Coordinates of C-alpha atoms and ligand atoms in Angstrom, one line a residue:
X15 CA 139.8 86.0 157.6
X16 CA 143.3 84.8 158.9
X17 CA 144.0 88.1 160.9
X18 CA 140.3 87.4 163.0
X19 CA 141.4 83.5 163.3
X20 CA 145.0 84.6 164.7
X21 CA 143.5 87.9 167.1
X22 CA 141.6 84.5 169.0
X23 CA 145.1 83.4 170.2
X24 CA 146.5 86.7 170.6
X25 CA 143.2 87.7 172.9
X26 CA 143.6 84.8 174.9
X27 CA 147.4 84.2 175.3
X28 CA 146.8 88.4 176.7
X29 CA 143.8 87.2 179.0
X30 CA 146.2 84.2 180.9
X31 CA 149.1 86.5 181.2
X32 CA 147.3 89.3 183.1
X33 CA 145.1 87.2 185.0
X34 CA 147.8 85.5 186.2
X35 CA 150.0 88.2 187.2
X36 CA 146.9 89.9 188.7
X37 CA 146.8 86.7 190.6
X38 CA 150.5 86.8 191.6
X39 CA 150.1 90.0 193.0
X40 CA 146.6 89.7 195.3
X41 CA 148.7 86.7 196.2
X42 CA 151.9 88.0 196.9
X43 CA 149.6 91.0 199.1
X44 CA 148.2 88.5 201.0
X45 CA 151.3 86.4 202.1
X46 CA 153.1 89.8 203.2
X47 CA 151.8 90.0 206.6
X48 CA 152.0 86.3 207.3
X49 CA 155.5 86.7 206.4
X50 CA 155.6 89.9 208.8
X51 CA 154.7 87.6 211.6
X52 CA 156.9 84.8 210.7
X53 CA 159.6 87.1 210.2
X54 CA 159.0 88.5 213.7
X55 CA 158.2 85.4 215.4
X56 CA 161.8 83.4 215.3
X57 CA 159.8 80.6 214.0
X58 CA 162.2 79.8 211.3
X59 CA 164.8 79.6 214.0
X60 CA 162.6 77.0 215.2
X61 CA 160.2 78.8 217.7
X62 CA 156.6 77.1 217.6
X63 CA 153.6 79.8 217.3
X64 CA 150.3 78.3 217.2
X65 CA 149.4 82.0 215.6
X66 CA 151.3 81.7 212.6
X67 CA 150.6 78.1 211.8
X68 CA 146.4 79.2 211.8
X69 CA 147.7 81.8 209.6
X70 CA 149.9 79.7 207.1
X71 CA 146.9 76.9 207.5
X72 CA 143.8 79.4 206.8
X73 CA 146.1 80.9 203.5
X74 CA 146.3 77.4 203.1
X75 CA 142.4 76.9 202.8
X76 CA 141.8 80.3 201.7
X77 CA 143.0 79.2 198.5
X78 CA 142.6 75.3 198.5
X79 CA 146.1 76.0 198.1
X80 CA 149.3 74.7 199.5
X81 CA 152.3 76.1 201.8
X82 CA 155.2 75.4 203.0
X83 CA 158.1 77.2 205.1
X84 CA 161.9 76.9 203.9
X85 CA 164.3 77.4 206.7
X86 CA 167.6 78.4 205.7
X87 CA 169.4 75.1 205.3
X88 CA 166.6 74.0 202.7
X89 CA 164.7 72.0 205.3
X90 CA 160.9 72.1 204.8
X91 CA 159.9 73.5 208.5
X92 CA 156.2 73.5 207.2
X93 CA 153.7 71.8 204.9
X94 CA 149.9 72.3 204.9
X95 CA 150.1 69.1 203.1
X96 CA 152.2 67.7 206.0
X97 CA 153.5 65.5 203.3
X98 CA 157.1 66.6 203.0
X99 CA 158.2 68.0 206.6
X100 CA 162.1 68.0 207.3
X101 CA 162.6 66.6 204.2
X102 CA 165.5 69.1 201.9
X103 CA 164.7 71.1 199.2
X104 CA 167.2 72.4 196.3
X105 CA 165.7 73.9 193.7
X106 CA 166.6 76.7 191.0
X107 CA 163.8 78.9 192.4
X108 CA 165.0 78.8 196.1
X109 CA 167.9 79.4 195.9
X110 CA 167.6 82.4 193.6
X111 CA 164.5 83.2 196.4
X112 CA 167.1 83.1 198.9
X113 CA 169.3 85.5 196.8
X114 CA 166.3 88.0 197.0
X115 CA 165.1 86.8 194.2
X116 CA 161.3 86.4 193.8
X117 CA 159.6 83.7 191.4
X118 CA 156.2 82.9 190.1
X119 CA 155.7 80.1 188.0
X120 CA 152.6 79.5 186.1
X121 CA 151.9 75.5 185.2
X122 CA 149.1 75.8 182.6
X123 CA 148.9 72.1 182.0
X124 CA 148.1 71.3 185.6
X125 CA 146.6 74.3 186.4
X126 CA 148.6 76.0 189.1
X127 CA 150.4 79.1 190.0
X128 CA 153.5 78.5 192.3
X129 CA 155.5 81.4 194.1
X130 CA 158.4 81.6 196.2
X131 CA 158.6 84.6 198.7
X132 CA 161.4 84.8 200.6
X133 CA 161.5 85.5 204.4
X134 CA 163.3 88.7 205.3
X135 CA 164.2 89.4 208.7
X136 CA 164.1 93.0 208.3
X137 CA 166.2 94.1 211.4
X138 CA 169.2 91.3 210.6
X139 CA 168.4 92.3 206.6
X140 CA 168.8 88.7 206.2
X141 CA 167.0 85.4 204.3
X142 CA 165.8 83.5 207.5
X143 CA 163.9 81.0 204.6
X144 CA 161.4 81.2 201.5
X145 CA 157.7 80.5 201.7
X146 CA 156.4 78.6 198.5
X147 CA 152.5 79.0 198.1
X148 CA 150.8 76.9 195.0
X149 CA 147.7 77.5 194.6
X150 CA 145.2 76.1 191.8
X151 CA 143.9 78.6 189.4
X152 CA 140.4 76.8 187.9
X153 CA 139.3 80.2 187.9
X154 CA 141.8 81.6 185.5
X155 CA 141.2 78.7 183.2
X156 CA 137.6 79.1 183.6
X157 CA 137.8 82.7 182.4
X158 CA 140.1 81.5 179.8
X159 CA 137.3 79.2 178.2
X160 CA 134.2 81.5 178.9
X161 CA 136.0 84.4 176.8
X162 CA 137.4 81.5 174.1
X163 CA 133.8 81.3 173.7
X164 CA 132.6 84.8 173.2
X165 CA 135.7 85.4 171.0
X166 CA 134.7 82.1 169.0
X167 CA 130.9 83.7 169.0
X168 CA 132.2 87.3 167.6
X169 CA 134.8 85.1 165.2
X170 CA 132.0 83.7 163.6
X171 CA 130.1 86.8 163.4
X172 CA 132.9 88.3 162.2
X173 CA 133.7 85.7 159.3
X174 CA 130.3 85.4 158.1
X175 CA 130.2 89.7 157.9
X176 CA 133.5 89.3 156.0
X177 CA 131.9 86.4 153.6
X178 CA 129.2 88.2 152.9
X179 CA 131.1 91.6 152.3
X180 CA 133.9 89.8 150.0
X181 CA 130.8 87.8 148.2
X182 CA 128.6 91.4 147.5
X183 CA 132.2 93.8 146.8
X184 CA 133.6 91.1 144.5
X185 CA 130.1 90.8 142.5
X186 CA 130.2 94.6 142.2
X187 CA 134.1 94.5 141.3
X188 CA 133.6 92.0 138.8
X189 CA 130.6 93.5 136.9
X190 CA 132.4 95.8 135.1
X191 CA 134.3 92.8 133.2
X192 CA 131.3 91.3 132.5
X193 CA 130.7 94.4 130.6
X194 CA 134.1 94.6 129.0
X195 CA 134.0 90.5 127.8
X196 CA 130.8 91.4 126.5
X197 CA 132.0 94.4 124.6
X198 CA 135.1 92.8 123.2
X199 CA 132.9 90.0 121.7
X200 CA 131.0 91.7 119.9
X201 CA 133.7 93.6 118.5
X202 CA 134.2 90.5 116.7
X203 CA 130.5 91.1 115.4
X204 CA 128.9 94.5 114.4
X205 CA 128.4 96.2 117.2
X206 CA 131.7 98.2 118.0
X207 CA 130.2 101.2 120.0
X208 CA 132.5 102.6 122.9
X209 CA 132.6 101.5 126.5
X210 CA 131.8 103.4 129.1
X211 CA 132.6 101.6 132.7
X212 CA 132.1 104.5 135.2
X213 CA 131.9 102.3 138.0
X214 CA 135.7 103.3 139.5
X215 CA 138.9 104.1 137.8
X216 CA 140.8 101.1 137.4
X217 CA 138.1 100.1 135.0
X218 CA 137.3 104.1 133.8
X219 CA 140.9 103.1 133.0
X220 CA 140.2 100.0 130.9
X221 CA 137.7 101.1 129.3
X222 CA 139.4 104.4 127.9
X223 CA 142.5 102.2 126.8
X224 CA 140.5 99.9 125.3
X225 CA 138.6 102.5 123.4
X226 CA 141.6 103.8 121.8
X227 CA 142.5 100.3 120.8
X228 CA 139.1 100.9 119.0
X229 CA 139.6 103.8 117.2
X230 CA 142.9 103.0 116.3
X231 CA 141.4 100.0 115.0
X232 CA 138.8 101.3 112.9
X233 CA 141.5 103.7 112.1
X234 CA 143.5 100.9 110.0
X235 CA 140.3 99.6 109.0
X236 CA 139.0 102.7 107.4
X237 CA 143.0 103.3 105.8
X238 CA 142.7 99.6 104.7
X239 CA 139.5 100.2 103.0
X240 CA 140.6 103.4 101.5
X241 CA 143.8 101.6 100.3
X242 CA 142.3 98.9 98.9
X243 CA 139.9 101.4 97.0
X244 CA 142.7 103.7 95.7
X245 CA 144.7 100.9 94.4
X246 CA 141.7 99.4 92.3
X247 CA 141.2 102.7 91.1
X248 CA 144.6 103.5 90.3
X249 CA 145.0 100.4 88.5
X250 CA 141.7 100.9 86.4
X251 CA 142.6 104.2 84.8
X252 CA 145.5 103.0 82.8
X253 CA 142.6 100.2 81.6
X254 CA 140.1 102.6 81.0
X255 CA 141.8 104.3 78.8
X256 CA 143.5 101.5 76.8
X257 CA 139.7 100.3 76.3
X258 CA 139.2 103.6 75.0
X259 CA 142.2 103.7 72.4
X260 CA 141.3 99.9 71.4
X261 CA 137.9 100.6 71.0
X262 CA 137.7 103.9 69.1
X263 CA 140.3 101.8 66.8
X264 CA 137.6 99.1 66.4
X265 CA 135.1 101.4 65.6
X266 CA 136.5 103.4 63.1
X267 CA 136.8 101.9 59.0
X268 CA 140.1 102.0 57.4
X269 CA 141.7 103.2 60.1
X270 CA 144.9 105.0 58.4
X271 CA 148.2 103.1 59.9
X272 CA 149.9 106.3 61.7
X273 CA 146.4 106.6 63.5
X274 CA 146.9 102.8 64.7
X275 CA 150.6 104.1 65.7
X276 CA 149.9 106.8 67.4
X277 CA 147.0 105.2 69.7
X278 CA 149.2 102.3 70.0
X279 CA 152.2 104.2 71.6
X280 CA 149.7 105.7 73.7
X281 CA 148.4 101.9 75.1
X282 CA 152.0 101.6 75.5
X283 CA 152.5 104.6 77.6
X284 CA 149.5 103.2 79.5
X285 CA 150.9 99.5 80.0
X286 CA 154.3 101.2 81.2
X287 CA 151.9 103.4 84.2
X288 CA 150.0 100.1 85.2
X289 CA 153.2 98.5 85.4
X290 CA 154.8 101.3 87.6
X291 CA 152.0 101.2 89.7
X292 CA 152.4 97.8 90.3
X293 CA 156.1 97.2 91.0
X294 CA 155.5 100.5 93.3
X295 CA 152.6 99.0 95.0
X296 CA 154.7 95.4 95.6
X297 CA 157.7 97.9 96.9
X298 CA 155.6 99.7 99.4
X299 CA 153.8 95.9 100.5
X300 CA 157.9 94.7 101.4
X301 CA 158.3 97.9 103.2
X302 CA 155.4 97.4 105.3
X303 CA 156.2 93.7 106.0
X304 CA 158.1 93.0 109.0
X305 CA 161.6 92.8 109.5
X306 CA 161.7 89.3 108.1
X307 CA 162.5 90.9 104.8
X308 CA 165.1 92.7 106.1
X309 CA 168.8 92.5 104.4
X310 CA 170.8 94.7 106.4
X311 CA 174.9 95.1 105.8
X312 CA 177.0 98.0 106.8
X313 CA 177.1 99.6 103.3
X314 CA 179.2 102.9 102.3
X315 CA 176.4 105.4 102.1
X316 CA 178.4 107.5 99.8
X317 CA 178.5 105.3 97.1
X318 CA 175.0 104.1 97.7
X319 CA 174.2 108.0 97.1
X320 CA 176.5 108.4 93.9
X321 CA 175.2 105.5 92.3
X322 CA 171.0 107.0 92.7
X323 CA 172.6 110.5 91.1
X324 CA 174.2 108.4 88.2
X325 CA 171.4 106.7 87.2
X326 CA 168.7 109.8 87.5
X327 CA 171.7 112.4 85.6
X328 CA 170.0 110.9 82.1
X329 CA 166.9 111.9 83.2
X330 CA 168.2 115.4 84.7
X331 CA 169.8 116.0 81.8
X332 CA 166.9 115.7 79.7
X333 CA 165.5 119.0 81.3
X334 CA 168.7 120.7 82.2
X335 CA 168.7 120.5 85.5
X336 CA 171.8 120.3 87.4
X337 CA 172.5 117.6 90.0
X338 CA 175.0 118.4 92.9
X339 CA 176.5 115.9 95.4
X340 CA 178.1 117.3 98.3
X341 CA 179.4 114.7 100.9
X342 CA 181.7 116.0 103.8
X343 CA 183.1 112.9 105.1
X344 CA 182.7 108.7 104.3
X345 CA 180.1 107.4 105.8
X346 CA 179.4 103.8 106.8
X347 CA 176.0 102.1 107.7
X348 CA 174.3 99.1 108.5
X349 CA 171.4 99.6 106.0
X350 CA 169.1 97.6 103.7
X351 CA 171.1 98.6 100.5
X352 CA 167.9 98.4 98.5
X353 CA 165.3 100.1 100.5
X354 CA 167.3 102.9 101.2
X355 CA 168.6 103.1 97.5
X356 CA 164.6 103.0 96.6
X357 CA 163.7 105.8 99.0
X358 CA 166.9 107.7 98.0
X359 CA 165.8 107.4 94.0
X360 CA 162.5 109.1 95.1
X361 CA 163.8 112.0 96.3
X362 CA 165.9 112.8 93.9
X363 CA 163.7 111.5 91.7
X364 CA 160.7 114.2 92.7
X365 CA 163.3 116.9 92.6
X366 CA 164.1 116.4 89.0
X367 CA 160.3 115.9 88.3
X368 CA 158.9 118.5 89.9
X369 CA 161.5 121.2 88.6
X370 CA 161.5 124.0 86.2
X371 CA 163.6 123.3 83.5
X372 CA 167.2 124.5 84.2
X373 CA 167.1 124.2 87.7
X374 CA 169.1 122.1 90.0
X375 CA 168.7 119.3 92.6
X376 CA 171.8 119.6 95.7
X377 CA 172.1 116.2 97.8
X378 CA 174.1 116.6 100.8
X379 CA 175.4 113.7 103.3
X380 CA 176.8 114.2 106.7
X381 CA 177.9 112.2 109.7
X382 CA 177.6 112.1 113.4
X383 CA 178.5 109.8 115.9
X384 CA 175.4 108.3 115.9
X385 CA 173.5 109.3 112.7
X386 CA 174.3 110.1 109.0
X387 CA 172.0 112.8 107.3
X388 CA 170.9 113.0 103.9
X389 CA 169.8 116.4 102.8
X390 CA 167.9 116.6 98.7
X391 CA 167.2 120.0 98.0
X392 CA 165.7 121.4 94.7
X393 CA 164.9 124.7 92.8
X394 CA 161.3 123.3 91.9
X395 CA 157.8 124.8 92.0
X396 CA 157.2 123.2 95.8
X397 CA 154.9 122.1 98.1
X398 CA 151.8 123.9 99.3
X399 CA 151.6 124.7 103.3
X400 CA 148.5 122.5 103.7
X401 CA 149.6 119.7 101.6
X402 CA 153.1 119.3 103.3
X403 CA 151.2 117.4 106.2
X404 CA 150.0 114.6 103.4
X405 CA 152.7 114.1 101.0
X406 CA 153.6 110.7 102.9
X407 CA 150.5 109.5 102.5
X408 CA 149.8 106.7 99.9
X409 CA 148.5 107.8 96.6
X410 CA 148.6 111.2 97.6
X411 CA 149.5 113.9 94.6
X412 CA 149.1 117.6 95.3
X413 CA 148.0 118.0 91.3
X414 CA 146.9 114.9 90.6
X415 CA 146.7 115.8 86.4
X416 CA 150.2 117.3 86.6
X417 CA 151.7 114.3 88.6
X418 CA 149.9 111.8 86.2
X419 CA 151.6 113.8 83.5
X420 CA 154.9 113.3 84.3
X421 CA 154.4 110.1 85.5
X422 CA 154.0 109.6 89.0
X423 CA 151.9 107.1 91.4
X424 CA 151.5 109.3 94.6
X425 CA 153.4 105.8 96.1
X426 CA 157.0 107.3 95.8
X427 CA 157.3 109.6 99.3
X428 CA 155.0 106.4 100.7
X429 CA 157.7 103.9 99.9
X430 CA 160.3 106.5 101.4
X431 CA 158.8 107.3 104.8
X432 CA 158.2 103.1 105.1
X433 CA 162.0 102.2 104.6
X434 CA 163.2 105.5 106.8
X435 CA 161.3 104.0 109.4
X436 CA 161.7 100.9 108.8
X437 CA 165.8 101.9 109.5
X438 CA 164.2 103.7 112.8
X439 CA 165.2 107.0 111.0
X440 CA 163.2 110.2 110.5
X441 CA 162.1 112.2 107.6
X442 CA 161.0 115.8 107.1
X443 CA 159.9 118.4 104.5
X444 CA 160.8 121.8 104.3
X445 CA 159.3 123.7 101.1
X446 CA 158.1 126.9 100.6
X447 CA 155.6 127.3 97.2
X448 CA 157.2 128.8 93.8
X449 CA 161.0 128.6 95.7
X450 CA 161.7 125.1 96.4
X451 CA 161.8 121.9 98.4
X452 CA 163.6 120.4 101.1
X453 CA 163.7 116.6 102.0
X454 CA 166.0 116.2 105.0
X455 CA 166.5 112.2 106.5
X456 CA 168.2 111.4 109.3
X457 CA 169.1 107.3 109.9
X458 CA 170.9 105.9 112.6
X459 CA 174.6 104.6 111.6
X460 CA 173.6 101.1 113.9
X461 CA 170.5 99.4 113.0
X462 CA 168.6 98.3 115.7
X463 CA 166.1 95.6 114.9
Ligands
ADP27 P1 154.4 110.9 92.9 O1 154.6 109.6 92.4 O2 153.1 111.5 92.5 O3 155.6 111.8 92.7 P2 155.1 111.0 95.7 O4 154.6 110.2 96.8 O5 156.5 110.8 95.3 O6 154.2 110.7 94.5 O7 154.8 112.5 96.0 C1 153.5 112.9 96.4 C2 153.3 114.3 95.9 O8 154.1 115.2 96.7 C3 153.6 114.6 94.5 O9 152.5 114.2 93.7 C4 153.9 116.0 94.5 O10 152.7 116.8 94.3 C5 154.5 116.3 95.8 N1 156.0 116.4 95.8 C6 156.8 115.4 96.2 N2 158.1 115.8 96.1 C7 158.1 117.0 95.7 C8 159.1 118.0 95.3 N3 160.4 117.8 95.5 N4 158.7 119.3 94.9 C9 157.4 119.5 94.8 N5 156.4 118.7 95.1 C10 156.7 117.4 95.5

């Protein structure tokens, strides 16, 4: 709407300055042969000529107008008006008129155009003296108000068009987000279908973002549920089976005591798995938690490393199995000491669990500028192709009778990918079924939080 209120002064300001110049010049056409005659006539060398005064006096009347003659030593010679005869005149205009210098002045206020013409005796190629002709110019403000009022007329047209164009688009443009509000309240409710917005493709746009905020909502929600229904099954087995002991113990008469032993080491061996599964499920809860729980120090990695392998080599040991550090230089980190120490045990830990008796477990660690690498290798009985993809995932065991044999929650790798990432490191698996495994990590030496 401003641009049509501002083209109103620009049309008209445009209309004044042509009409007037068109003006000047009919004008300026129109005084040449007067100024032929006078120029001819010596009557600026004081000559009288009853022609050229009817000539100056009908230009005069022609335009209700008003002339008058200059003579070279700025005496008015001639006034229609006869008001100002042989009076002097110094002005800016004649005298750059007399230096050949032509000048139109427009006076909008009063309404008047004023020229000054000088009079060239073309023989002598002198200034004899100037003519200045005003003459009143109703017409061009006339014209001036007749088009301010078709330009008003089509302004109005113009802004009511736009009104009603901005009101339509904007209900059209805003529908969509109608549709969107709508959606994302009832998101809140049950209905959580997708959106579709068609109607042009800052809102296709929208709409696709917002539906992958959708699935990757009902993403977590589904993993939350699934969570929640592994852990309360995980934590009922151990149960079910001490209720099991205990109450074929009840049932039984004179139960003979090495009986009572033997199914109480078993609830014992239970207790000890429920309790595993616990302190592992609290583990993986502070890895997920933000970084409020965060301790990090710059800690020597190499004795962080050495300590895991001294406290697993018992365990090793009981089955043989040889466990190798090989570290090629010192490394230093800013790490949380006991996350990475918990994801560290795991590793090693699963090596020496999921081993053949007699076989070995190699950790390496190695240094660059801006990472140190962690490398746990074993001779074990290794990961199938199609279960390498899932091993991260909680409560995931590739033989879930075999893992519960030896002990495991399918929490351990879960707990490691969380504090890898949580250091904004990497993990990876290599393995290769019957041969071996490979867990390679890869943590920046800077933590970055
Ligand atoms: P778990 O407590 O059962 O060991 P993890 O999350 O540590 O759970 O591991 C998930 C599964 O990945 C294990 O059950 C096991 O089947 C497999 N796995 C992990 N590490 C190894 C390894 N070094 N060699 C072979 N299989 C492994």
């Amino acid at each position: 709407m401003i641009p049509v209120l501002v083209m109103r002064y620009a049309v008209l300001a445009n209309y004044v300055s042509q009409a007037v110049e068109q003006k000047a010049q009919l004008l300026e056409r129109q005084c040449q042969q007067i100024l032929e005659q006078i120029a001819d006539s010596e009557y600026m060398h004081g000559s009288e000529s009853e022609q050229v005064d009817k000539l100056i006096d009908q230009m005069a009347s022609l335009y209700s107008g008003r002339v008058i003659l200059v003579n070279s030593n700025f005496r008015i010679i001639k006034d229609t008006y006869d008001i100002d005869e042989d009076k002097v005149i110094i002005s800016e205009e004649v005298l750059l008129t007399f230096q050949g210098t032509n000048s139109t002045n427009y006076d909008e206020e009063n309404q008047f155009l004023e020229m000054t013409i000088p009079i060239t005796d073309e023989d002598a190629g002198e200034t004899d003296g100037i003519m200045i002709i005003s003459v009143p110019t109703l017409d061009i403000a006339n014209g001036k108000t007749g088009l301010s009022t078709t330009v008003l007329q089509m302004q109005s047209i113009l802004l009511l068009l736009i009104l009603g164009v901005a009101f339509y688009a904007s209900r059209i443009l805003t529908r969509p987000f109608g549709r969107i509000t709508q959606s994302l309240e009832d998101v809140a409710g049950v209905n959580d279908e997708e959106l579709s917005i068609p109607d042009y493709t800052e809102t296709q746009l929208l709409a696709e973002a917002y539906n992958r905020m959708l699935k990757r909502m009902k993403a977590q929600e589904d993993s939350r549920q699934e969570f929640v229904s592994n852990v309360s099954h995980e934590l009922k087995t151990p149960i079910t089976s001490m209720k099991v002991l205990a109450d074929s113990l009840l049932a039984q008469e004179d139960v003979p005591v090495e009986l009572y032993k033997e199914f109480m080491a078993d609830i014992a061996e239970e207790i000890d798995r429920e309790n595993k599964i616990i302190s592992d499920l609290l583990s993986l809860v502070k890895m997920d938690k933000r970084s409020s729980d965060v301790h990090i120090e710059e800690t020597n990695i190499n004795q962080l490393i050495e300590l895991v392998l001294k406290r697993l080599r018992p365990i090793a040991a009981t089955r043989d199995i040889e466990l190798v550090l090989e570290s090629f230089k010192p490394v230093f980190a800013e790490v949380d000491e006991t996350k990475l120490t918990l994801a560290m045990s795991n590793l090693v830990e699963n090596g020496i669990k999921y081993n053949k008796a007699g076989g070995w477990v190699h950790v390496s660690l190695n240094v660059d500028t801006r990472y140190f690498y962690v490398k746990v290798e074993d001779s074990g009985m290794g990961i199938p192709e199609e279960a390498q993809e899932h091993i991260f995932e909680r409560f995931y065991r590739v033989d879930k009778s075999h893992s519960r044999e030896i002990g495991g929650t399918g929490l351990g790798l879960a707990i490691t990918r969380s504090a890898v990432l949580m250091h904004h490191g990497a993990i990876k698996v290599y393995s290769k079924e019957g041969e071996g495994t490979t867990f390679t990590v890869r943590i920046p030496l800077k933590y970055v939080p």
